[in-house]
Amino acid sequence: MNRRSAQSDMGLIVKTTARATIPLIGIFGAYIVSHGHLTPGGGFQGGATIAGAGILFLIAFGLGEMKRRYNHHLYSALEGLGGLVFLGAAMLGLGVAFFYNTLWHNGPVFNGQPGTLLSAGYLPVMNLAVGLKVFAGLVSAMVAIAAYRRWNE
């Protein structure tokens, strides 16, 4: 067995465990992003957690399988979209103040009750945007590092 195939073959136990835990890591990361204004966490922490699922996939299944499933253009677009949504949410209140909360003030549907999921105005939107940007950026960086390391061998 040569060195290259030994690096990408992690074995049945690792691959089966990764298949079982990757969706759970993704769900937990989405929970951290969506509840970041109510509990410790937020966009960066949740995005890094979701990126951990992608990094686990890269480690368990190897760079070859990751290259087959990874679309650089999609991840680049997601990272750009996250940044644009964050900046767009910040600019919406620019007539009054930068990051002014013009979303979900006391109304019939979103009454701003403290402790509810939609009580924080722009914070959930910004957490989602930051989470998307961090997830796409970290996964892209790890794929680039792994590809560069493989290219250097």
mmCIF file of C-alpha atoms in Angstrom:
data_model
loop_
_atom_site.group_PDB
_atom_site.id
_atom_site.type_symbol
_atom_site.label_atom_id
_atom_site.label_comp_id
_atom_site.label_asym_id
_atom_site.label_seq_id
_atom_site.Cartn_x
_atom_site.Cartn_y
_atom_site.Cartn_z
ATOM 1 C CA MET A 1 0.000 0.000 0.000
ATOM 2 C CA ASN A 2 1.526 3.296 -1.019
ATOM 3 C CA ARG A 3 1.596 6.415 1.096
ATOM 4 C CA ARG A 4 -1.054 8.311 -0.890
ATOM 5 C CA SER A 5 -3.747 5.624 -0.561
ATOM 6 C CA ALA A 6 -2.923 5.162 3.123
ATOM 7 C CA GLN A 7 -3.544 8.861 3.752
ATOM 8 C CA SER A 8 -7.000 8.881 2.205
ATOM 9 C CA ASP A 9 -8.213 5.558 3.592
ATOM 10 C CA MET A 10 -9.377 6.139 7.145
ATOM 11 C CA GLY A 11 -11.195 2.846 7.520
ATOM 12 C CA LEU A 12 -14.741 1.688 7.914
ATOM 13 C CA ILE A 13 -15.184 2.760 11.546
ATOM 14 C CA VAL A 14 -14.070 6.338 10.970
ATOM 15 C CA LYS A 15 -16.163 6.707 7.807
ATOM 16 C CA THR A 16 -19.278 5.229 9.424
ATOM 17 C CA THR A 17 -18.880 7.453 12.479
ATOM 18 C CA ALA A 18 -18.376 10.482 10.233
ATOM 19 C CA ARG A 19 -21.531 9.652 8.249
ATOM 20 C CA ALA A 20 -23.481 9.527 11.517
ATOM 21 C CA THR A 21 -22.018 12.650 13.135
ATOM 22 C CA ILE A 22 -21.710 15.088 10.212
ATOM 23 C CA PRO A 23 -25.482 15.777 10.049
ATOM 24 C CA LEU A 24 -25.626 16.164 13.834
ATOM 25 C CA ILE A 25 -22.758 18.666 13.798
ATOM 26 C CA GLY A 26 -24.513 20.616 11.041
ATOM 27 C CA ILE A 27 -27.802 20.695 12.953
ATOM 28 C CA PHE A 28 -26.071 21.802 16.148
ATOM 29 C CA GLY A 29 -24.245 24.554 14.245
ATOM 30 C CA ALA A 30 -27.534 25.752 12.753
ATOM 31 C CA TYR A 31 -28.995 25.838 16.275
ATOM 32 C CA ILE A 32 -26.071 27.956 17.488
ATOM 33 C CA VAL A 33 -26.522 30.390 14.583
ATOM 34 C CA SER A 34 -30.286 30.724 14.976
ATOM 35 C CA HIS A 35 -30.247 31.127 18.768
ATOM 36 C CA GLY A 36 -27.147 33.333 18.936
ATOM 37 C CA HIS A 37 -29.071 36.331 20.233
ATOM 38 C CA LEU A 38 -30.651 34.327 23.065
ATOM 39 C CA THR A 39 -27.821 32.050 24.178
ATOM 40 C CA PRO A 40 -24.033 32.156 24.000
ATOM 41 C CA GLY A 41 -23.018 31.722 20.402
ATOM 42 C CA GLY A 42 -23.941 33.405 17.183
ATOM 43 C CA GLY A 43 -22.892 33.563 13.593
ATOM 44 C CA PHE A 44 -19.172 33.015 13.963
ATOM 45 C CA GLN A 45 -19.432 30.184 16.470
ATOM 46 C CA GLY A 46 -22.217 28.446 14.555
ATOM 47 C CA GLY A 47 -20.470 28.892 11.218
ATOM 48 C CA ALA A 48 -17.273 27.429 12.649
ATOM 49 C CA THR A 49 -19.239 24.495 14.055
ATOM 50 C CA ILE A 50 -20.894 23.804 10.696
ATOM 51 C CA ALA A 51 -17.497 24.108 9.008
ATOM 52 C CA GLY A 52 -16.314 21.435 11.442
ATOM 53 C CA ALA A 53 -18.706 19.042 9.702
ATOM 54 C CA GLY A 54 -17.090 19.824 6.350
ATOM 55 C CA ILE A 55 -13.609 19.442 7.813
ATOM 56 C CA LEU A 56 -14.602 16.103 9.348
ATOM 57 C CA PHE A 57 -15.771 15.001 5.892
ATOM 58 C CA LEU A 58 -12.423 16.048 4.433
ATOM 59 C CA ILE A 59 -10.487 14.135 7.081
ATOM 60 C CA ALA A 60 -12.635 10.998 7.039
ATOM 61 C CA PHE A 61 -13.125 10.589 3.301
ATOM 62 C CA GLY A 62 -10.015 12.265 1.939
ATOM 63 C CA LEU A 63 -9.277 15.014 -0.519
ATOM 64 C CA GLY A 64 -10.348 13.006 -3.568
ATOM 65 C CA GLU A 65 -13.914 12.543 -2.320
ATOM 66 C CA MET A 66 -14.047 16.132 -1.090
ATOM 67 C CA LYS A 67 -13.013 17.392 -4.545
ATOM 68 C CA ARG A 68 -15.824 15.370 -6.123
ATOM 69 C CA ARG A 69 -18.420 16.937 -3.813
ATOM 70 C CA TYR A 70 -16.935 20.402 -3.268
ATOM 71 C CA ASN A 71 -17.952 23.142 -5.707
ATOM 72 C CA HIS A 72 -15.573 26.078 -5.417
ATOM 73 C CA HIS A 73 -17.932 28.429 -7.251
ATOM 74 C CA LEU A 74 -20.820 27.595 -4.926
ATOM 75 C CA TYR A 75 -18.786 28.136 -1.770
ATOM 76 C CA SER A 76 -17.366 31.375 -3.154
ATOM 77 C CA ALA A 77 -20.894 32.579 -3.952
ATOM 78 C CA LEU A 78 -22.136 31.595 -0.474
ATOM 79 C CA GLU A 79 -19.283 33.463 1.171
ATOM 80 C CA GLY A 80 -20.002 36.550 -0.909
ATOM 81 C CA LEU A 81 -23.722 36.295 -0.212
ATOM 82 C CA GLY A 82 -23.077 36.149 3.526
ATOM 83 C CA GLY A 83 -20.991 39.307 3.377
ATOM 84 C CA LEU A 84 -23.521 41.138 1.213
ATOM 85 C CA VAL A 85 -26.464 40.212 3.452
ATOM 86 C CA PHE A 86 -24.541 41.393 6.513
ATOM 87 C CA LEU A 87 -23.596 44.669 4.871
ATOM 88 C CA GLY A 88 -27.087 45.105 3.429
ATOM 89 C CA ALA A 89 -28.692 44.638 6.847
ATOM 90 C CA ALA A 90 -26.286 47.179 8.282
ATOM 91 C CA MET A 91 -27.039 49.700 5.551
ATOM 92 C CA LEU A 92 -30.864 49.470 5.747
ATOM 93 C CA GLY A 93 -30.996 51.684 8.799
ATOM 94 C CA LEU A 94 -28.435 54.137 7.440
ATOM 95 C CA GLY A 95 -30.952 56.988 7.244
ATOM 96 C CA VAL A 96 -30.992 57.062 11.049
ATOM 97 C CA ALA A 97 -27.828 55.245 12.086
ATOM 98 C CA PHE A 98 -25.576 52.483 10.814
ATOM 99 C CA PHE A 99 -27.014 49.134 12.055
ATOM 100 C CA TYR A 100 -30.200 50.884 13.188
ATOM 101 C CA ASN A 101 -32.841 48.247 13.828
ATOM 102 C CA THR A 102 -35.734 48.937 11.463
ATOM 103 C CA LEU A 103 -36.883 45.330 11.407
ATOM 104 C CA TRP A 104 -39.550 43.749 13.594
ATOM 105 C CA HIS A 105 -40.449 46.631 15.835
ATOM 106 C CA ASN A 106 -43.581 46.231 17.897
ATOM 107 C CA GLY A 107 -46.161 45.038 15.428
ATOM 108 C CA PRO A 108 -48.980 42.496 15.255
ATOM 109 C CA VAL A 109 -46.769 39.540 14.247
ATOM 110 C CA PHE A 110 -43.344 40.293 15.672
ATOM 111 C CA ASN A 111 -44.058 41.980 18.946
ATOM 112 C CA GLY A 112 -40.508 41.913 20.261
ATOM 113 C CA GLN A 113 -41.206 39.854 23.371
ATOM 114 C CA PRO A 114 -37.843 39.332 25.085
ATOM 115 C CA GLY A 115 -36.612 35.759 24.918
ATOM 116 C CA THR A 116 -38.424 34.809 21.708
ATOM 117 C CA LEU A 117 -36.679 33.795 18.517
ATOM 118 C CA LEU A 118 -37.804 36.856 16.543
ATOM 119 C CA SER A 119 -37.250 39.400 19.307
ATOM 120 C CA ALA A 120 -33.839 40.700 18.287
ATOM 121 C CA GLY A 121 -34.495 42.606 15.086
ATOM 122 C CA TYR A 122 -31.522 42.329 12.749
ATOM 123 C CA LEU A 123 -29.406 40.099 14.975
ATOM 124 C CA PRO A 124 -30.764 36.773 13.634
ATOM 125 C CA VAL A 125 -30.329 37.994 10.056
ATOM 126 C CA MET A 126 -26.779 39.136 10.761
ATOM 127 C CA ASN A 127 -25.966 35.917 12.633
ATOM 128 C CA LEU A 128 -27.173 33.916 9.635
ATOM 129 C CA ALA A 129 -25.077 36.020 7.249
ATOM 130 C CA VAL A 130 -21.946 35.745 9.399
ATOM 131 C CA GLY A 131 -22.516 32.009 9.892
ATOM 132 C CA LEU A 132 -22.784 31.497 6.133
ATOM 133 C CA LYS A 133 -19.633 33.523 5.467
ATOM 134 C CA VAL A 134 -17.605 31.767 8.182
ATOM 135 C CA PHE A 135 -18.776 28.293 7.129
ATOM 136 C CA ALA A 136 -17.980 28.825 3.458
ATOM 137 C CA GLY A 137 -14.682 30.542 4.196
ATOM 138 C CA LEU A 138 -13.379 27.936 6.625
ATOM 139 C CA VAL A 139 -14.319 24.966 4.461
ATOM 140 C CA SER A 140 -12.775 26.639 1.410
ATOM 141 C CA ALA A 141 -9.601 27.404 3.356
ATOM 142 C CA MET A 142 -9.257 23.836 4.604
ATOM 143 C CA VAL A 143 -9.803 22.393 1.116
ATOM 144 C CA ALA A 144 -7.207 24.804 -0.271
ATOM 145 C CA ILE A 145 -4.707 23.858 2.452
ATOM 146 C CA ALA A 146 -5.275 20.145 1.864
ATOM 147 C CA ALA A 147 -4.948 20.549 -1.910
ATOM 148 C CA TYR A 148 -1.768 22.603 -1.528
ATOM 149 C CA ARG A 149 -0.280 20.048 0.826
ATOM 150 C CA ARG A 150 -1.104 17.251 -1.620
ATOM 151 C CA TRP A 151 0.282 19.277 -4.519
ATOM 152 C CA ASN A 152 3.573 19.831 -2.652
ATOM 153 C CA GLU A 153 4.147 16.103 -2.078
#
